[in-house]
Amino acid sequence: MATSSRYDDRELFRRRVQQKLADRFSADNDNGNGNGDGGSGERSEIDLQPCKKSPYSIQNFVWIFAAICVFYFSDFLSVVMYDMRIKQSWFWIGTIAFICHVSVAFFLVVWLSYWKKVDSDNWETMYPKAVPVATGSFIIGGICLSVALWPVWGILTPVILGSLLMGVVVIIAMFG
């Protein structure tokens, strides 16, 4: 008796979910969101476009706040400029790799997208090596800077660099 009761509950739940889904899709077609041929299930081009979210969200402000706190409390600028514990050769290799990454990103985003009006979908067909070079230089730069700054902050080095990176990315996404 208890087994059939559980089976009946599951069946009732399944039917309720199916009914709600059917009501939802039929309401979409009745409201004119379909293509007008009696609910064939196809949606118009306007419905397929994703809505754009605002870049001004609480999560973005938290990342910016975290990056500012990490920059201030780690004393990042004075450490990078004056601390003798930094491994200079690793630091400069990482810096050059990040400059390469930023240069490729500037070329793709600013020069191609804004100046030449090339769609971002065409970047890989026009310049197939640009994205792999940017990705490789970013990875090499991150590893080299982590090795260079490890004597200063130890295990916190990737956390500090990651927080600062996310702060910069969010600022660029919000205001760029």
Coordinates of N, CA, C and O in Angstrom, one line a residue:
M1 N 0.8 -1.2 0.0 CA 0.0 0.0 0.0 C 0.9 1.3 0.0 O 0.6 2.2 -0.7
A2 N 2.0 1.2 0.8 CA 2.8 2.4 0.8 C 3.6 2.6 -0.5 O 3.8 3.8 -0.9
T3 N 3.9 1.6 -1.2 CA 4.6 1.7 -2.5 C 3.7 2.3 -3.5 O 4.1 3.1 -4.3
S4 N 2.5 1.9 -3.5 CA 1.6 2.5 -4.5 C 1.3 3.9 -4.2 O 1.1 4.7 -5.1
S5 N 1.3 4.3 -2.9 CA 1.1 5.7 -2.6 C 2.2 6.6 -3.1 O 2.0 7.7 -3.6
R6 N 3.5 6.1 -2.9 CA 4.6 6.8 -3.4 C 4.6 7.0 -4.9 O 4.9 8.0 -5.5
Y7 N 4.2 5.9 -5.6 CA 4.1 5.9 -7.0 C 3.0 6.9 -7.5 O 3.2 7.6 -8.4
D8 N 1.9 6.9 -6.8 CA 0.8 7.9 -7.1 C 1.3 9.3 -6.9 O 1.0 10.2 -7.7
D9 N 2.1 9.6 -5.9 CA 2.6 10.9 -5.6 C 3.6 11.3 -6.7 O 3.5 12.5 -7.2
R10 N 4.4 10.4 -7.1 CA 5.4 10.7 -8.2 C 4.6 11.0 -9.5 O 5.0 11.9 -10.2
E11 N 3.6 10.2 -9.8 CA 2.9 10.4 -11.0 C 2.1 11.7 -11.0 O 2.0 12.4 -12.0
L12 N 1.5 12.0 -9.8 CA 0.8 13.3 -9.7 C 1.8 14.5 -9.9 O 1.5 15.4 -10.6
F13 N 3.0 14.4 -9.3 CA 4.0 15.5 -9.5 C 4.4 15.6 -10.9 O 4.5 16.7 -11.5
R14 N 4.6 14.5 -11.6 CA 5.0 14.5 -13.0 C 4.0 15.1 -13.9 O 4.3 15.9 -14.7
R15 N 2.7 14.8 -13.6 CA 1.6 15.4 -14.4 C 1.5 16.9 -14.1 O 1.2 17.6 -15.1
R16 N 1.7 17.3 -12.9 CA 1.6 18.8 -12.6 C 2.7 19.5 -13.4 O 2.5 20.6 -13.9
V17 N 3.9 19.0 -13.3 CA 5.0 19.6 -14.0 C 4.8 19.7 -15.5 O 5.0 20.7 -16.2
Q18 N 4.3 18.6 -16.1 CA 4.0 18.6 -17.5 C 2.9 19.6 -17.9 O 2.9 20.3 -18.9
Q19 N 1.9 19.7 -17.0 CA 0.8 20.6 -17.2 C 1.3 22.1 -17.2 O 0.9 22.9 -18.0
K20 N 2.1 22.4 -16.2 CA 2.7 23.7 -16.1 C 3.5 24.1 -17.3 O 3.5 25.2 -17.8
L21 N 4.3 23.1 -17.8 CA 5.1 23.4 -19.0 C 4.2 23.6 -20.2 O 4.5 24.5 -21.0
A22 N 3.2 22.8 -20.3 CA 2.3 22.9 -21.5 C 1.6 24.2 -21.4 O 1.4 24.9 -22.4
D23 N 1.1 24.7 -20.2 CA 0.5 26.0 -20.1 C 1.4 27.1 -20.4 O 1.1 28.1 -21.1
R24 N 2.7 26.9 -20.0 CA 3.7 28.0 -20.3 C 3.9 28.2 -21.8 O 3.9 29.3 -22.3
F25 N 4.1 27.0 -22.5 CA 4.4 27.1 -23.9 C 3.1 27.5 -24.7 O 3.3 28.3 -25.7
S26 N 2.0 27.1 -24.3 CA 0.8 27.6 -25.0 C 0.5 29.0 -24.7 O 0.0 29.7 -25.6
A27 N 0.8 29.5 -23.5 CA 0.7 31.0 -23.3 C 1.6 31.8 -24.1 O 1.3 32.9 -24.6
D28 N 2.9 31.3 -24.3 CA 3.8 32.0 -25.1 C 3.3 32.1 -26.6 O 3.4 33.2 -27.2
N29 N 2.7 31.1 -27.1 CA 2.2 31.1 -28.5 C 1.0 32.0 -28.6 O 0.7 32.6 -29.6
D30 N 0.1 32.0 -27.6 CA -1.1 32.8 -27.6 C -0.8 34.2 -27.5 O -1.6 35.1 -28.0
N31 N 0.3 34.6 -26.8 CA 0.6 36.0 -26.7 C 1.3 36.6 -27.9 O 1.7 37.8 -27.8
G32 N 1.5 35.9 -28.9 CA 2.1 36.4 -30.1 C 3.6 36.2 -30.2 O 4.2 36.8 -31.0
N33 N 4.1 35.4 -29.3 CA 5.5 35.2 -29.4 C 5.9 34.1 -30.4 O 7.1 34.0 -30.7
G34 N 4.9 33.4 -30.9 CA 5.2 32.4 -31.9 C 5.2 33.1 -33.3 O 5.1 34.3 -33.4
N35 N 5.2 32.4 -34.3 CA 5.3 33.0 -35.6 C 3.9 33.1 -36.3 O 3.8 33.5 -37.4
G36 N 2.8 32.8 -35.5 CA 1.5 33.1 -35.9 C 0.8 32.0 -36.7 O -0.2 32.2 -37.3
D37 N 1.4 30.8 -36.8 CA 0.8 29.8 -37.6 C 0.2 28.7 -36.7 O 0.2 27.5 -37.1
G38 N -0.3 29.1 -35.6 CA -1.0 28.2 -34.7 C -0.1 27.4 -33.8 O -0.5 26.3 -33.4
G39 N 1.0 27.9 -33.4 CA 1.8 27.3 -32.4 C 2.7 26.2 -32.9 O 2.7 25.0 -32.4
S40 N 3.5 26.4 -33.9 CA 4.4 25.4 -34.4 C 5.6 25.2 -33.5 O 6.4 24.3 -33.7
G41 N 5.8 26.1 -32.5 CA 6.9 26.0 -31.6 C 8.1 26.8 -32.0 O 9.0 27.0 -31.2
E42 N 8.1 27.4 -33.2 CA 9.2 28.2 -33.6 C 9.0 29.6 -33.0 O 7.9 30.1 -32.9
R43 N 10.1 30.3 -32.7 CA 10.1 31.6 -32.1 C 10.6 32.6 -33.1 O 11.4 32.3 -34.0
S44 N 10.1 33.8 -32.9 CA 10.6 34.9 -33.8 C 12.0 35.2 -33.5 O 12.6 34.9 -32.5
E45 N 12.6 36.0 -34.4 CA 14.0 36.4 -34.3 C 14.2 37.3 -33.0 O 15.3 37.2 -32.4
I46 N 13.2 38.1 -32.7 CA 13.3 38.9 -31.5 C 13.4 38.1 -30.2 O 14.2 38.4 -29.3
D47 N 12.7 37.0 -30.1 CA 12.7 36.2 -29.0 C 14.1 35.5 -28.8 O 14.5 35.1 -27.7
L48 N 14.8 35.2 -29.9 CA 16.0 34.4 -29.8 C 17.2 35.3 -29.4 O 18.2 34.7 -29.0
Q49 N 17.1 36.6 -29.4 CA 18.2 37.5 -29.0 C 18.2 37.5 -27.5 O 17.2 37.8 -26.8
P50 N 19.4 37.3 -26.9 CA 19.5 37.3 -25.5 C 19.5 38.8 -25.0 O 20.0 39.7 -25.7
C51 N 18.9 39.0 -23.8 CA 18.8 40.3 -23.3 C 20.2 40.6 -22.7 O 20.8 39.8 -22.1
K52 N 20.6 41.9 -22.9 CA 22.0 42.3 -22.4 C 21.9 42.7 -20.9 O 21.0 43.5 -20.6
K53 N 22.7 42.1 -20.1 CA 22.7 42.4 -18.7 C 23.5 43.7 -18.5 O 24.5 44.0 -19.2
S54 N 23.2 44.4 -17.5 CA 23.9 45.6 -17.1 C 25.2 45.3 -16.5 O 25.3 44.3 -15.7
P55 N 26.3 46.0 -16.9 CA 27.6 45.7 -16.3 C 27.7 46.2 -14.8 O 28.7 45.9 -14.1
Y56 N 26.7 47.0 -14.4 CA 26.8 47.6 -13.0 C 26.0 46.7 -12.1 O 24.9 46.9 -11.7
S57 N 26.6 45.6 -11.7 CA 26.0 44.6 -10.8 C 26.8 44.6 -9.5 O 27.9 45.1 -9.4
I58 N 26.2 44.1 -8.5 CA 26.8 44.0 -7.1 C 28.1 43.2 -7.2 O 29.1 43.5 -6.6
Q59 N 28.0 42.1 -8.0 CA 29.2 41.2 -8.1 C 30.4 42.0 -8.7 O 31.5 41.9 -8.2
N60 N 30.2 42.8 -9.7 CA 31.3 43.6 -10.2 C 31.8 44.6 -9.2 O 33.1 44.8 -9.2
F61 N 31.0 45.3 -8.5 CA 31.5 46.2 -7.5 C 32.2 45.5 -6.3 O 33.2 46.0 -5.8
V62 N 31.8 44.3 -6.0 CA 32.6 43.5 -5.0 C 34.0 43.2 -5.5 O 35.0 43.3 -4.8
W63 N 34.1 42.8 -6.8 CA 35.4 42.5 -7.4 C 36.3 43.8 -7.4 O 37.5 43.7 -7.1
I64 N 35.7 44.9 -7.7 CA 36.5 46.1 -7.7 C 36.9 46.5 -6.3 O 38.1 46.8 -6.1
F65 N 36.0 46.3 -5.3 CA 36.4 46.6 -4.0 C 37.4 45.6 -3.5 O 38.4 46.1 -2.8
A66 N 37.3 44.4 -3.8 CA 38.3 43.4 -3.4 C 39.7 43.7 -4.0 O 40.7 43.6 -3.4
A67 N 39.7 44.1 -5.3 CA 41.0 44.4 -5.9 C 41.6 45.7 -5.3 O 42.8 45.7 -5.1
I68 N 40.8 46.7 -4.9 CA 41.3 47.9 -4.3 C 41.9 47.5 -2.9 O 43.0 47.9 -2.6
C69 N 41.2 46.7 -2.2 CA 41.7 46.2 -0.9 C 43.0 45.4 -1.0 O 43.9 45.7 -0.2
V70 N 43.0 44.5 -1.9 CA 44.2 43.7 -2.1 C 45.4 44.6 -2.5 O 46.5 44.5 -2.0
F71 N 45.1 45.6 -3.4 CA 46.2 46.5 -3.9 C 46.7 47.3 -2.7 O 48.0 47.5 -2.6
Y72 N 45.8 47.8 -1.9 CA 46.2 48.6 -0.8 C 46.9 47.8 0.3 O 48.0 48.2 0.8
F73 N 46.3 46.7 0.8 CA 46.8 46.0 1.9 C 48.1 45.1 1.6 O 48.8 44.8 2.5
S74 N 48.2 44.8 0.3 CA 49.4 44.1 0.0 C 50.6 45.0 -0.4 O 51.7 44.6 -0.5
D75 N 50.3 46.3 -0.4 CA 51.3 47.3 -0.7 C 52.0 47.0 -2.1 O 53.2 47.0 -2.2
F76 N 51.1 46.6 -3.0 CA 51.5 46.1 -4.3 C 52.5 47.0 -5.0 O 53.6 46.5 -5.5
L77 N 52.2 48.2 -5.2 CA 53.1 49.2 -5.9 C 54.5 49.3 -5.4 O 55.5 49.2 -6.1
S78 N 54.6 49.5 -4.0 CA 55.9 49.6 -3.5 C 56.7 48.3 -3.5 O 57.9 48.3 -3.6
V79 N 56.0 47.2 -3.4 CA 56.7 45.9 -3.5 C 57.2 45.7 -4.9 O 58.4 45.3 -5.0
V80 N 56.4 46.0 -5.9 CA 56.9 45.8 -7.3 C 58.1 46.8 -7.6 O 59.0 46.4 -8.3
M81 N 58.0 48.0 -7.0 CA 59.0 48.9 -7.4 C 60.3 48.8 -6.5 O 61.4 49.0 -7.1
Y82 N 60.2 48.4 -5.2 CA 61.4 48.5 -4.4 C 61.8 47.3 -3.7 O 62.9 47.2 -3.1
D83 N 61.0 46.2 -3.7 CA 61.4 45.0 -2.9 C 62.5 44.3 -3.6 O 62.4 43.9 -4.8
M84 N 63.5 43.9 -2.8 CA 64.7 43.2 -3.4 C 64.5 41.7 -3.5 O 65.3 41.0 -4.1
R85 N 63.4 41.2 -2.9 CA 63.2 39.8 -2.9 C 62.6 39.3 -4.2 O 62.5 38.1 -4.5
I86 N 62.1 40.2 -5.1 CA 61.5 39.9 -6.3 C 62.6 39.3 -7.3 O 63.7 39.9 -7.3
K87 N 62.3 38.2 -7.9 CA 63.2 37.6 -8.9 C 63.1 38.4 -10.2 O 62.1 38.3 -10.9
Q88 N 64.0 39.3 -10.5 CA 63.9 40.3 -11.5 C 63.8 39.7 -12.9 O 63.0 40.2 -13.7
S89 N 64.5 38.6 -13.2 CA 64.4 38.0 -14.6 C 63.0 37.5 -14.8 O 62.4 37.7 -15.9
W90 N 62.5 36.8 -13.8 CA 61.1 36.2 -14.0 C 60.1 37.4 -14.1 O 59.1 37.3 -14.8
F91 N 60.3 38.4 -13.3 CA 59.4 39.6 -13.3 C 59.4 40.2 -14.7 O 58.3 40.5 -15.2
W92 N 60.5 40.4 -15.3 CA 60.5 41.1 -16.6 C 60.0 40.3 -17.7 O 59.4 40.7 -18.6
I93 N 60.3 39.0 -17.6 CA 59.7 38.0 -18.6 C 58.2 38.1 -18.5 O 57.5 38.1 -19.6
G94 N 57.7 38.0 -17.3 CA 56.2 38.1 -17.1 C 55.6 39.4 -17.6 O 54.5 39.4 -18.2
T95 N 56.3 40.5 -17.3 CA 55.9 41.8 -17.7 C 55.8 41.9 -19.2 O 54.8 42.4 -19.8
I96 N 56.9 41.4 -19.9 CA 56.9 41.5 -21.4 C 55.8 40.6 -21.9 O 55.1 41.0 -22.9
A97 N 55.6 39.4 -21.3 CA 54.5 38.6 -21.8 C 53.1 39.2 -21.6 O 52.3 39.2 -22.5
F98 N 52.9 39.9 -20.5 CA 51.6 40.6 -20.4 C 51.5 41.8 -21.3 O 50.4 42.1 -21.8
I99 N 52.6 42.5 -21.6 CA 52.5 43.6 -22.6 C 52.2 43.0 -24.0 O 51.4 43.6 -24.7
C100 N 52.7 41.8 -24.3 CA 52.3 41.2 -25.6 C 50.8 40.8 -25.6 O 50.1 41.1 -26.6
H101 N 50.3 40.3 -24.5 CA 48.9 40.0 -24.4 C 48.1 41.2 -24.5 O 47.1 41.2 -25.3
V102 N 48.4 42.3 -23.8 CA 47.6 43.5 -23.9 C 47.7 44.1 -25.3 O 46.7 44.6 -25.8
S103 N 48.8 44.0 -26.0 CA 49.0 44.5 -27.3 C 48.1 43.8 -28.3 O 47.4 44.4 -29.1
V104 N 48.0 42.4 -28.2 CA 47.1 41.7 -29.1 C 45.7 42.0 -28.8 O 44.9 42.1 -29.7
A105 N 45.3 42.1 -27.5 CA 44.0 42.4 -27.1 C 43.6 43.8 -27.6 O 42.5 44.0 -28.1
F106 N 44.5 44.8 -27.5 CA 44.3 46.1 -28.0 C 44.1 46.1 -29.5 O 43.2 46.7 -30.1
F107 N 44.9 45.3 -30.2 CA 44.8 45.2 -31.7 C 43.4 44.6 -32.1 O 42.7 45.1 -32.9
L108 N 43.0 43.5 -31.4 CA 41.7 42.9 -31.7 C 40.5 43.7 -31.4 O 39.6 43.9 -32.2
V109 N 40.5 44.2 -30.2 CA 39.3 44.9 -29.7 C 39.2 46.4 -30.2 O 38.2 46.8 -30.7
V110 N 40.3 47.1 -30.0 CA 40.2 48.5 -30.4 C 40.4 48.7 -31.9 O 39.6 49.3 -32.6
W111 N 41.5 48.2 -32.5 CA 41.8 48.4 -33.9 C 40.8 47.7 -34.8 O 40.3 48.4 -35.7
L112 N 40.7 46.4 -34.6 CA 39.8 45.7 -35.5 C 38.3 46.0 -35.3 O 37.6 46.3 -36.2
S113 N 37.9 46.0 -34.0 CA 36.4 46.1 -33.7 C 36.0 47.5 -33.9 O 34.9 47.8 -34.5
Y114 N 36.6 48.5 -33.2 CA 36.2 49.9 -33.2 C 36.6 50.7 -34.4 O 35.9 51.5 -35.0
W115 N 37.9 50.5 -34.8 CA 38.4 51.3 -35.9 C 38.1 50.8 -37.3 O 37.6 51.5 -38.1
K116 N 38.3 49.5 -37.5 CA 38.1 48.9 -38.8 C 36.7 48.3 -38.9 O 36.3 47.8 -40.0
K117 N 35.9 48.3 -37.8 CA 34.5 47.7 -37.8 C 34.4 46.3 -38.3 O 33.5 45.9 -39.0
V118 N 35.4 45.4 -37.8 CA 35.4 44.0 -38.1 C 34.7 43.3 -37.0 O 35.0 43.6 -35.8
D119 N 33.7 42.4 -37.3 CA 33.0 41.7 -36.3 C 34.0 40.7 -35.5 O 34.9 40.2 -36.2
S120 N 33.7 40.5 -34.3 CA 34.6 39.6 -33.5 C 34.5 38.2 -33.9 O 35.5 37.4 -33.7
D121 N 33.5 37.8 -34.6 CA 33.4 36.4 -35.2 C 34.4 36.2 -36.3 O 34.8 35.1 -36.6
N122 N 34.9 37.3 -36.9 CA 35.8 37.2 -38.1 C 37.3 37.3 -37.6 O 38.2 37.3 -38.5
W123 N 37.6 37.5 -36.4 CA 38.9 37.7 -35.9 C 39.8 36.5 -36.3 O 40.9 36.6 -36.8
E124 N 39.2 35.3 -36.0 CA 40.0 34.1 -36.2 C 40.2 33.7 -37.6 O 41.2 33.1 -38.0
T125 N 39.3 34.2 -38.5 CA 39.5 33.9 -39.9 C 40.6 34.9 -40.5 O 41.3 34.5 -41.4
M126 N 40.5 36.1 -40.0 CA 41.5 37.1 -40.6 C 42.9 37.0 -40.0 O 43.9 37.1 -40.7
Y127 N 42.9 36.7 -38.7 CA 44.2 36.6 -37.9 C 44.1 35.3 -37.1 O 43.9 35.4 -35.9
P128 N 44.4 34.2 -37.7 CA 44.2 32.9 -36.9 C 45.1 32.7 -35.7 O 44.9 31.9 -34.8
K129 N 46.3 33.4 -35.7 CA 47.3 33.2 -34.7 C 47.1 34.2 -33.5 O 47.8 34.1 -32.6
A130 N 46.3 35.2 -33.7 CA 46.2 36.2 -32.7 C 45.7 35.7 -31.3 O 46.3 36.0 -30.3
V131 N 44.6 35.0 -31.3 CA 44.0 34.5 -30.1 C 45.0 33.5 -29.4 O 45.2 33.6 -28.2
P132 N 45.6 32.5 -30.1 CA 46.5 31.6 -29.4 C 47.7 32.4 -28.9 O 48.2 32.0 -27.8
V133 N 48.2 33.4 -29.6 CA 49.4 34.2 -29.1 C 49.0 34.9 -27.8 O 49.7 34.9 -26.8
A134 N 47.8 35.5 -27.8 CA 47.3 36.2 -26.6 C 47.1 35.3 -25.4 O 47.5 35.6 -24.3
T135 N 46.6 34.1 -25.7 CA 46.3 33.2 -24.6 C 47.7 32.7 -24.1 O 47.9 32.6 -22.8
G136 N 48.6 32.3 -24.9 CA 49.9 31.8 -24.5 C 50.7 32.8 -23.7 O 51.3 32.5 -22.7
S137 N 50.7 34.1 -24.2 CA 51.4 35.1 -23.5 C 50.8 35.4 -22.2 O 51.5 35.7 -21.2
F138 N 49.4 35.3 -22.1 CA 48.8 35.5 -20.8 C 49.2 34.4 -19.8 O 49.5 34.7 -18.6
I139 N 49.2 33.2 -20.2 CA 49.6 32.1 -19.3 C 51.0 32.2 -18.9 O 51.4 32.1 -17.7
I140 N 51.9 32.5 -19.9 CA 53.3 32.6 -19.5 C 53.5 33.8 -18.6 O 54.3 33.7 -17.6
G141 N 52.9 34.9 -18.8 CA 53.0 36.1 -18.0 C 52.5 35.8 -16.6 O 53.2 36.2 -15.6
G142 N 51.4 35.1 -16.4 CA 50.9 34.8 -15.1 C 51.8 33.9 -14.3 O 52.1 34.1 -13.1
I143 N 52.4 32.9 -15.0 CA 53.3 31.9 -14.3 C 54.6 32.7 -13.9 O 55.1 32.5 -12.8
C144 N 55.1 33.4 -14.8 CA 56.4 34.2 -14.6 C 56.2 35.2 -13.4 O 57.1 35.3 -12.5
L145 N 55.1 35.9 -13.4 CA 54.9 36.9 -12.3 C 54.6 36.2 -11.0 O 55.1 36.7 -10.0
S146 N 54.0 35.0 -11.0 CA 53.8 34.3 -9.8 C 55.2 33.8 -9.2 O 55.4 33.9 -8.0
V147 N 56.0 33.3 -10.1 CA 57.4 32.9 -9.7 C 58.2 34.1 -9.2 O 58.8 34.0 -8.1
A148 N 58.1 35.2 -9.8 CA 58.8 36.4 -9.5 C 58.4 36.9 -8.1 O 59.2 37.4 -7.3
L149 N 57.1 36.9 -7.8 CA 56.6 37.5 -6.6 C 56.4 36.5 -5.5 O 56.0 36.9 -4.4
W150 N 56.7 35.3 -5.7 CA 56.5 34.2 -4.7 C 57.3 34.5 -3.4 O 56.8 34.3 -2.3
P151 N 58.6 34.9 -3.6 CA 59.3 35.2 -2.3 C 58.7 36.3 -1.4 O 59.0 36.3 -0.2
V152 N 57.9 37.1 -2.0 CA 57.3 38.2 -1.2 C 56.1 37.8 -0.5 O 55.9 37.9 0.7
W153 N 55.1 37.2 -1.2 CA 53.8 36.8 -0.6 C 53.6 35.3 -0.4 O 52.6 34.9 0.1
G154 N 54.5 34.5 -1.0 CA 54.3 33.1 -0.8 C 53.1 32.5 -1.5 O 52.7 32.8 -2.6
I155 N 52.3 31.7 -0.7 CA 51.1 31.0 -1.3 C 50.0 32.0 -1.7 O 49.1 31.6 -2.4
L156 N 50.1 33.2 -1.1 CA 49.0 34.2 -1.5 C 49.3 34.9 -2.8 O 48.4 35.6 -3.3
T157 N 50.4 34.6 -3.4 CA 50.7 35.3 -4.7 C 49.7 35.1 -5.8 O 49.2 36.1 -6.4
P158 N 49.3 33.8 -6.1 CA 48.2 33.7 -7.1 C 46.9 34.3 -6.7 O 46.2 34.8 -7.6
V159 N 46.6 34.3 -5.4 CA 45.3 35.0 -5.0 C 45.4 36.5 -5.2 O 44.5 37.1 -5.7
I160 N 46.5 37.1 -4.9 CA 46.7 38.5 -5.0 C 46.7 38.9 -6.5 O 46.0 39.8 -6.9
L161 N 47.4 38.2 -7.3 CA 47.4 38.5 -8.8 C 46.1 38.2 -9.4 O 45.6 39.0 -10.3
G162 N 45.4 37.2 -9.0 CA 44.1 36.9 -9.5 C 43.0 37.9 -9.2 O 42.2 38.3 -10.0
S163 N 43.1 38.4 -7.9 CA 42.2 39.5 -7.5 C 42.4 40.8 -8.3 O 41.5 41.4 -8.7
L164 N 43.7 41.1 -8.4 CA 44.0 42.3 -9.2 C 43.6 42.2 -10.7 O 43.0 43.1 -11.2
L165 N 43.8 41.0 -11.2 CA 43.4 40.8 -12.6 C 41.9 40.9 -12.8 O 41.4 41.6 -13.7
M166 N 41.1 40.3 -11.8 CA 39.7 40.4 -11.9 C 39.2 41.8 -11.8 O 38.2 42.2 -12.4
G167 N 39.8 42.6 -10.9 CA 39.5 44.0 -10.7 C 39.7 44.8 -12.0 O 38.8 45.5 -12.4
V168 N 40.8 44.5 -12.7 CA 41.1 45.2 -14.0 C 40.1 44.8 -15.0 O 39.6 45.6 -15.8
V169 N 39.8 43.5 -15.1 CA 38.9 43.0 -16.1 C 37.5 43.6 -15.9 O 36.8 44.0 -16.9
V170 N 37.0 43.6 -14.7 CA 35.7 44.2 -14.4 C 35.6 45.7 -14.7 O 34.7 46.2 -15.2
I171 N 36.7 46.4 -14.4 CA 36.7 47.8 -14.7 C 36.7 48.0 -16.2 O 35.9 48.9 -16.7
I172 N 37.4 47.3 -16.9 CA 37.4 47.4 -18.4 C 36.0 47.0 -18.9 O 35.5 47.7 -19.8
A173 N 35.4 46.0 -18.4 CA 34.1 45.6 -18.8 C 33.0 46.6 -18.5 O 32.1 46.8 -19.3
M174 N 33.2 47.3 -17.4 CA 32.1 48.2 -16.9 C 32.3 49.6 -17.7 O 31.3 50.2 -18.1
F175 N 33.5 50.0 -17.9 CA 33.7 51.3 -18.5 C 34.2 51.3 -19.9 O 34.4 52.4 -20.5
G176 N 34.6 50.1 -20.4 CA 35.2 50.1 -21.7 C 34.2 49.8 -22.8 O 33.1 49.8 -22.8

